[in-house]
Amino acid sequence: MSNKNQSGLIYMFLPYLLEKLHSLKIEYLLPLPLILIAFGLGGESLTNILLSRSYHTLDKLQADTQTLRIRLAANVVLTEIKIEKEQSFTEFKFMVANSVLKKLTFKIPVTELSKVKATLAEELGLSGEIASLQPNTQMQLRSTFQVLGILAEIEKERGFTKVEVNITNSILKKLEFEFPVTELSNVKAMIVQELGLSRENVRILVSYRVKN
């Protein structure tokens, strides 16, 4: 068959072929090879342009590496001691009377009494050695701690909010507060007041859970 006849047949069947492609929705795929070719030719240049751009992430990096600390000064009473010989740690629990700060939990990675006393005295900010570690022993806490995160559980029916402060890089592991408020704005205000944090730090650090 001559080229002329072949061209004539293609021309005759072209409308029929296009109609079939339209019914099968295949014509929408026809530009795909052209798109892939264009991306292959220009993709490398586009990648180089994107990689060469400078991104202003300084503020984000500063927020991620910011050290958030709280200062505590309170008279505490030792309520519980747990010595785990096999796991090589000693756990202390203290309570605070007449305060929204209710409980402090310390965990020291030693069990030898002299080392326990020395470590706890240093953490509490005491100038002298601790004389006794018996329950109901009173001590004065004066120290600074780095905050890892804060969880506020709002107890609507019971009329108070329990706030747990998790501490990092310290033998003090947790602080527990009870605030006599349940309105979110009041909870935030008391956290700012009691922990000495800015409102921005409270926004970043605090998670809330409402219990009815």
PDB file of C-alpha atoms in Angstrom:
ATOM      1  CA  MET A   1       0.000   0.000   0.000  1.00  0.00           C
ATOM      2  CA  SER A   2       1.336   3.424  -0.986  1.00  0.00           C
ATOM      3  CA  ASN A   3       2.090   6.156   1.504  1.00  0.00           C
ATOM      4  CA  LYS A   4      -0.686   8.204  -0.047  1.00  0.00           C
ATOM      5  CA  ASN A   5      -3.261   5.468   0.582  1.00  0.00           C
ATOM      6  CA  GLN A   6      -1.982   4.977   4.139  1.00  0.00           C
ATOM      7  CA  SER A   7      -2.349   8.687   4.826  1.00  0.00           C
ATOM      8  CA  GLY A   8      -5.872   8.582   3.440  1.00  0.00           C
ATOM      9  CA  LEU A   9      -6.884   5.718   5.701  1.00  0.00           C
ATOM     10  CA  ILE A  10      -5.421   7.418   8.776  1.00  0.00           C
ATOM     11  CA  TYR A  11      -7.245  10.621   7.882  1.00  0.00           C
ATOM     12  CA  MET A  12     -10.523   8.698   7.473  1.00  0.00           C
ATOM     13  CA  PHE A  13     -10.252   6.844  10.763  1.00  0.00           C
ATOM     14  CA  LEU A  14      -8.849   9.757  12.826  1.00  0.00           C
ATOM     15  CA  PRO A  15     -12.269  11.175  13.871  1.00  0.00           C
ATOM     16  CA  TYR A  16     -13.397   7.654  14.858  1.00  0.00           C
ATOM     17  CA  LEU A  17     -10.213   7.106  16.898  1.00  0.00           C
ATOM     18  CA  LEU A  18     -10.550  10.433  18.715  1.00  0.00           C
ATOM     19  CA  GLU A  19     -14.180   9.653  19.539  1.00  0.00           C
ATOM     20  CA  LYS A  20     -13.153   6.313  21.076  1.00  0.00           C
ATOM     21  CA  LEU A  21     -10.404   7.954  23.099  1.00  0.00           C
ATOM     22  CA  HIS A  22     -12.881  10.517  24.380  1.00  0.00           C
ATOM     23  CA  SER A  23     -15.315   7.792  25.453  1.00  0.00           C
ATOM     24  CA  LEU A  24     -12.501   6.001  27.314  1.00  0.00           C
ATOM     25  CA  LYS A  25     -11.231   9.262  28.909  1.00  0.00           C
ATOM     26  CA  ILE A  26      -7.770   8.419  27.565  1.00  0.00           C
ATOM     27  CA  GLU A  27      -7.244  11.755  25.873  1.00  0.00           C
ATOM     28  CA  TYR A  28      -6.551  13.217  29.315  1.00  0.00           C
ATOM     29  CA  LEU A  29      -3.487  10.982  29.526  1.00  0.00           C
ATOM     30  CA  LEU A  30      -2.049  12.151  26.226  1.00  0.00           C
ATOM     31  CA  PRO A  31      -0.249  15.225  27.709  1.00  0.00           C
ATOM     32  CA  LEU A  32       1.400  13.026  30.377  1.00  0.00           C
ATOM     33  CA  PRO A  33       4.443  12.033  28.279  1.00  0.00           C
ATOM     34  CA  LEU A  34       5.018  15.686  27.403  1.00  0.00           C
ATOM     35  CA  ILE A  35       4.851  16.652  31.101  1.00  0.00           C
ATOM     36  CA  LEU A  36       7.331  13.915  32.044  1.00  0.00           C
ATOM     37  CA  ILE A  37       9.729  15.008  29.310  1.00  0.00           C
ATOM     38  CA  ALA A  38       9.506  18.655  30.412  1.00  0.00           C
ATOM     39  CA  PHE A  39      10.089  17.713  34.064  1.00  0.00           C
ATOM     40  CA  GLY A  40      13.080  15.583  33.087  1.00  0.00           C
ATOM     41  CA  LEU A  41      14.645  18.453  31.196  1.00  0.00           C
ATOM     42  CA  GLY A  42      13.934  21.140  33.793  1.00  0.00           C
ATOM     43  CA  GLY A  43      13.864  19.164  37.041  1.00  0.00           C
ATOM     44  CA  GLU A  44      17.564  19.447  37.755  1.00  0.00           C
ATOM     45  CA  SER A  45      17.549  23.224  37.298  1.00  0.00           C
ATOM     46  CA  LEU A  46      14.474  23.582  39.528  1.00  0.00           C
ATOM     47  CA  THR A  47      16.078  21.450  42.246  1.00  0.00           C
ATOM     48  CA  ASN A  48      19.249  23.536  42.175  1.00  0.00           C
ATOM     49  CA  ILE A  49      17.223  26.737  42.522  1.00  0.00           C
ATOM     50  CA  LEU A  50      15.284  25.392  45.524  1.00  0.00           C
ATOM     51  CA  LEU A  51      18.400  24.133  47.272  1.00  0.00           C
ATOM     52  CA  SER A  52      20.200  27.424  46.739  1.00  0.00           C
ATOM     53  CA  ARG A  53      17.467  29.458  48.475  1.00  0.00           C
ATOM     54  CA  SER A  54      18.015  30.582  52.066  1.00  0.00           C
ATOM     55  CA  TYR A  55      15.275  29.806  54.597  1.00  0.00           C
ATOM     56  CA  HIS A  56      14.654  31.973  57.652  1.00  0.00           C
ATOM     57  CA  THR A  57      14.352  29.266  60.370  1.00  0.00           C
ATOM     58  CA  LEU A  58      16.377  31.011  63.075  1.00  0.00           C
ATOM     59  CA  ASP A  59      13.357  31.861  65.205  1.00  0.00           C
ATOM     60  CA  LYS A  60      12.123  28.248  65.092  1.00  0.00           C
ATOM     61  CA  LEU A  61      15.526  26.861  66.027  1.00  0.00           C
ATOM     62  CA  GLN A  62      15.823  29.299  68.907  1.00  0.00           C
ATOM     63  CA  ALA A  63      12.413  28.224  70.227  1.00  0.00           C
ATOM     64  CA  ASP A  64      13.363  24.535  70.028  1.00  0.00           C
ATOM     65  CA  THR A  65      16.620  25.018  71.934  1.00  0.00           C
ATOM     66  CA  GLN A  66      15.324  27.515  74.478  1.00  0.00           C
ATOM     67  CA  THR A  67      15.971  26.531  78.089  1.00  0.00           C
ATOM     68  CA  LEU A  68      12.857  27.033  80.192  1.00  0.00           C
ATOM     69  CA  ARG A  69      13.542  27.023  83.913  1.00  0.00           C
ATOM     70  CA  ILE A  70      11.502  27.507  87.052  1.00  0.00           C
ATOM     71  CA  ARG A  71      12.663  28.537  90.492  1.00  0.00           C
ATOM     72  CA  LEU A  72      11.174  26.944  93.586  1.00  0.00           C
ATOM     73  CA  ALA A  73      11.388  27.978  97.213  1.00  0.00           C
ATOM     74  CA  ALA A  74       9.236  26.020  99.646  1.00  0.00           C
ATOM     75  CA  ASN A  75       9.229  24.217 102.972  1.00  0.00           C
ATOM     76  CA  VAL A  76       8.718  20.539 102.211  1.00  0.00           C
ATOM     77  CA  VAL A  77       7.963  17.483 104.339  1.00  0.00           C
ATOM     78  CA  LEU A  78       9.308  14.036 103.483  1.00  0.00           C
ATOM     79  CA  THR A  79       6.372  11.619 103.241  1.00  0.00           C
ATOM     80  CA  GLU A  80       7.670   8.493 101.510  1.00  0.00           C
ATOM     81  CA  ILE A  81      10.987   6.763 100.774  1.00  0.00           C
ATOM     82  CA  LYS A  82      11.394   3.796  98.410  1.00  0.00           C
ATOM     83  CA  ILE A  83      14.790   2.117  98.012  1.00  0.00           C
ATOM     84  CA  GLU A  84      15.166  -0.215  95.021  1.00  0.00           C
ATOM     85  CA  LYS A  85      18.412  -2.140  95.551  1.00  0.00           C
ATOM     86  CA  GLU A  86      18.091  -4.264  92.407  1.00  0.00           C
ATOM     87  CA  GLN A  87      17.359  -1.276  90.156  1.00  0.00           C
ATOM     88  CA  SER A  88      19.857   0.943  92.015  1.00  0.00           C
ATOM     89  CA  PHE A  89      17.701   3.975  92.766  1.00  0.00           C
ATOM     90  CA  THR A  90      16.050   5.709  95.693  1.00  0.00           C
ATOM     91  CA  GLU A  91      12.730   7.529  95.312  1.00  0.00           C
ATOM     92  CA  PHE A  92      11.523  10.312  97.617  1.00  0.00           C
ATOM     93  CA  LYS A  93       8.152  11.986  97.809  1.00  0.00           C
ATOM     94  CA  PHE A  94       7.647  15.318  99.539  1.00  0.00           C
ATOM     95  CA  MET A  95       4.509  17.297 100.260  1.00  0.00           C
ATOM     96  CA  VAL A  96       3.977  20.999 100.893  1.00  0.00           C
ATOM     97  CA  ALA A  97       1.423  22.222 103.427  1.00  0.00           C
ATOM     98  CA  ASN A  98      -0.839  25.214 102.813  1.00  0.00           C
ATOM     99  CA  SER A  99       0.245  25.602  99.215  1.00  0.00           C
ATOM    100  CA  VAL A 100      -1.046  24.903  95.712  1.00  0.00           C
ATOM    101  CA  LEU A 101       2.173  22.909  95.282  1.00  0.00           C
ATOM    102  CA  LYS A 102       1.160  19.537  96.726  1.00  0.00           C
ATOM    103  CA  LYS A 103       3.792  16.953  95.879  1.00  0.00           C
ATOM    104  CA  LEU A 104       7.391  16.610  94.659  1.00  0.00           C
ATOM    105  CA  THR A 105       8.927  13.347  93.438  1.00  0.00           C
ATOM    106  CA  PHE A 106      12.696  12.806  93.431  1.00  0.00           C
ATOM    107  CA  LYS A 107      14.517   9.805  91.969  1.00  0.00           C
ATOM    108  CA  ILE A 108      18.214   9.378  92.807  1.00  0.00           C
ATOM    109  CA  PRO A 109      20.286   6.728  90.927  1.00  0.00           C
ATOM    110  CA  VAL A 110      22.074   5.524  94.089  1.00  0.00           C
ATOM    111  CA  THR A 111      21.100   3.571  97.198  1.00  0.00           C
ATOM    112  CA  GLU A 112      24.046   4.186  99.516  1.00  0.00           C
ATOM    113  CA  LEU A 113      22.797   6.433 102.316  1.00  0.00           C
ATOM    114  CA  SER A 114      25.705   8.910 102.374  1.00  0.00           C
ATOM    115  CA  LYS A 115      25.534   9.432  98.590  1.00  0.00           C
ATOM    116  CA  VAL A 116      21.760   9.745  98.723  1.00  0.00           C
ATOM    117  CA  LYS A 117      21.987  12.462 101.380  1.00  0.00           C
ATOM    118  CA  ALA A 118      24.693  14.359  99.505  1.00  0.00           C
ATOM    119  CA  THR A 119      22.838  14.232  96.183  1.00  0.00           C
ATOM    120  CA  LEU A 120      19.508  15.254  97.698  1.00  0.00           C
ATOM    121  CA  ALA A 121      21.072  18.108  99.688  1.00  0.00           C
ATOM    122  CA  GLU A 122      22.693  19.465  96.535  1.00  0.00           C
ATOM    123  CA  GLU A 123      19.450  19.247  94.586  1.00  0.00           C
ATOM    124  CA  LEU A 124      17.446  20.939  97.335  1.00  0.00           C
ATOM    125  CA  GLY A 125      19.985  23.743  97.474  1.00  0.00           C
ATOM    126  CA  LEU A 126      20.942  23.022 101.091  1.00  0.00           C
ATOM    127  CA  SER A 127      24.253  24.356 102.365  1.00  0.00           C
ATOM    128  CA  GLY A 128      24.729  21.612 104.988  1.00  0.00           C
ATOM    129  CA  GLU A 129      24.304  17.866 105.116  1.00  0.00           C
ATOM    130  CA  ILE A 130      20.874  16.331 105.614  1.00  0.00           C
ATOM    131  CA  ALA A 131      20.693  14.989 109.171  1.00  0.00           C
ATOM    132  CA  SER A 132      17.769  12.614 108.750  1.00  0.00           C
ATOM    133  CA  LEU A 133      15.755  10.973 105.992  1.00  0.00           C
ATOM    134  CA  GLN A 134      12.946   9.710 108.162  1.00  0.00           C
ATOM    135  CA  PRO A 135       9.298  10.369 107.184  1.00  0.00           C
ATOM    136  CA  ASN A 136       7.898  13.721 108.379  1.00  0.00           C
ATOM    137  CA  THR A 137      11.372  15.318 108.206  1.00  0.00           C
ATOM    138  CA  GLN A 138      11.029  18.975 107.216  1.00  0.00           C
ATOM    139  CA  MET A 139      13.406  20.584 104.714  1.00  0.00           C
ATOM    140  CA  GLN A 140      13.656  23.810 102.785  1.00  0.00           C
ATOM    141  CA  LEU A 141      13.809  23.639  99.028  1.00  0.00           C
ATOM    142  CA  ARG A 142      15.576  26.377  97.066  1.00  0.00           C
ATOM    143  CA  SER A 143      16.591  25.395  93.567  1.00  0.00           C
ATOM    144  CA  THR A 144      16.065  25.890  89.827  1.00  0.00           C
ATOM    145  CA  PHE A 145      14.767  23.210  87.486  1.00  0.00           C
ATOM    146  CA  GLN A 146      14.371  22.807  83.738  1.00  0.00           C
ATOM    147  CA  VAL A 147      10.807  22.150  82.557  1.00  0.00           C
ATOM    148  CA  LEU A 148      10.177  19.361  80.043  1.00  0.00           C
ATOM    149  CA  GLY A 149       6.389  19.668  79.805  1.00  0.00           C
ATOM    150  CA  ILE A 150       3.231  20.511  81.757  1.00  0.00           C
ATOM    151  CA  LEU A 151      -0.120  18.711  81.841  1.00  0.00           C
ATOM    152  CA  ALA A 152      -3.180  20.459  83.294  1.00  0.00           C
ATOM    153  CA  GLU A 153      -6.139  18.176  84.095  1.00  0.00           C
ATOM    154  CA  ILE A 154      -9.259  20.270  84.693  1.00  0.00           C
ATOM    155  CA  GLU A 155     -11.683  18.550  87.089  1.00  0.00           C
ATOM    156  CA  LYS A 156     -14.923  20.415  86.412  1.00  0.00           C
ATOM    157  CA  GLU A 157     -17.137  18.555  88.894  1.00  0.00           C
ATOM    158  CA  ARG A 158     -14.540  18.490  91.690  1.00  0.00           C
ATOM    159  CA  GLY A 159     -13.773  22.186  91.223  1.00  0.00           C
ATOM    160  CA  PHE A 160     -10.002  22.138  90.831  1.00  0.00           C
ATOM    161  CA  THR A 161      -7.230  21.628  88.267  1.00  0.00           C
ATOM    162  CA  LYS A 162      -4.365  19.208  88.785  1.00  0.00           C
ATOM    163  CA  VAL A 163      -1.148  20.377  87.150  1.00  0.00           C
ATOM    164  CA  GLU A 164       1.799  18.014  86.658  1.00  0.00           C
ATOM    165  CA  VAL A 165       5.168  19.517  85.757  1.00  0.00           C
ATOM    166  CA  ASN A 166       7.699  17.090  84.301  1.00  0.00           C
ATOM    167  CA  ILE A 167      11.338  17.999  84.904  1.00  0.00           C
ATOM    168  CA  THR A 168      14.381  17.087  82.810  1.00  0.00           C
ATOM    169  CA  ASN A 169      18.103  16.847  83.645  1.00  0.00           C
ATOM    170  CA  SER A 170      17.372  16.557  87.356  1.00  0.00           C
ATOM    171  CA  ILE A 171      16.704  14.012  90.104  1.00  0.00           C
ATOM    172  CA  LEU A 172      13.454  15.929  90.648  1.00  0.00           C
ATOM    173  CA  LYS A 173      11.113  14.206  88.210  1.00  0.00           C
ATOM    174  CA  LYS A 174       7.689  15.679  88.874  1.00  0.00           C
ATOM    175  CA  LEU A 175       5.887  18.539  90.582  1.00  0.00           C
ATOM    176  CA  GLU A 176       2.165  18.310  91.303  1.00  0.00           C
ATOM    177  CA  PHE A 177      -0.032  21.370  91.868  1.00  0.00           C
ATOM    178  CA  GLU A 178      -3.725  21.737  92.640  1.00  0.00           C
ATOM    179  CA  PHE A 179      -5.315  25.004  91.561  1.00  0.00           C
ATOM    180  CA  PRO A 180      -8.793  25.863  92.942  1.00  0.00           C
ATOM    181  CA  VAL A 181      -9.981  27.022  89.507  1.00  0.00           C
ATOM    182  CA  THR A 182     -11.406  25.307  86.419  1.00  0.00           C
ATOM    183  CA  GLU A 183     -11.816  28.140  83.920  1.00  0.00           C
ATOM    184  CA  LEU A 184      -9.084  27.881  81.305  1.00  0.00           C
ATOM    185  CA  SER A 185      -8.078  31.536  81.537  1.00  0.00           C
ATOM    186  CA  ASN A 186      -7.732  31.258  85.323  1.00  0.00           C
ATOM    187  CA  VAL A 187      -5.702  28.047  85.030  1.00  0.00           C
ATOM    188  CA  LYS A 188      -3.284  29.744  82.642  1.00  0.00           C
ATOM    189  CA  ALA A 189      -3.011  32.774  84.927  1.00  0.00           C
ATOM    190  CA  MET A 190      -2.161  30.595  87.949  1.00  0.00           C
ATOM    191  CA  ILE A 191       0.470  28.656  86.012  1.00  0.00           C
ATOM    192  CA  VAL A 192       2.078  31.946  85.021  1.00  0.00           C
ATOM    193  CA  GLN A 193       1.947  33.155  88.633  1.00  0.00           C
ATOM    194  CA  GLU A 194       3.121  29.978  90.403  1.00  0.00           C
ATOM    195  CA  LEU A 195       5.794  28.831  87.954  1.00  0.00           C
ATOM    196  CA  GLY A 196       7.053  32.227  86.868  1.00  0.00           C
ATOM    197  CA  LEU A 197       6.681  31.410  83.164  1.00  0.00           C
ATOM    198  CA  SER A 198       5.673  33.836  80.453  1.00  0.00           C
ATOM    199  CA  ARG A 199       2.307  33.456  78.730  1.00  0.00           C
ATOM    200  CA  GLU A 200       4.132  32.457  75.545  1.00  0.00           C
ATOM    201  CA  ASN A 201       6.009  29.693  77.378  1.00  0.00           C
ATOM    202  CA  VAL A 202       2.731  28.507  78.902  1.00  0.00           C
ATOM    203  CA  ARG A 203       1.213  28.347  75.413  1.00  0.00           C
ATOM    204  CA  ILE A 204       4.128  26.200  74.199  1.00  0.00           C
ATOM    205  CA  LEU A 205       4.591  23.924  77.227  1.00  0.00           C
ATOM    206  CA  VAL A 206       1.126  23.239  78.638  1.00  0.00           C
ATOM    207  CA  SER A 207      -1.292  20.544  77.455  1.00  0.00           C
ATOM    208  CA  TYR A 208      -4.872  20.505  78.757  1.00  0.00           C
ATOM    209  CA  ARG A 209      -7.277  17.686  79.559  1.00  0.00           C
ATOM    210  CA  VAL A 210     -10.842  18.343  80.725  1.00  0.00           C
ATOM    211  CA  LYS A 211     -12.558  15.800  83.000  1.00  0.00           C
ATOM    212  CA  ASN A 212     -16.282  16.087  83.724  1.00  0.00           C
TER     213      ASN A 212
END
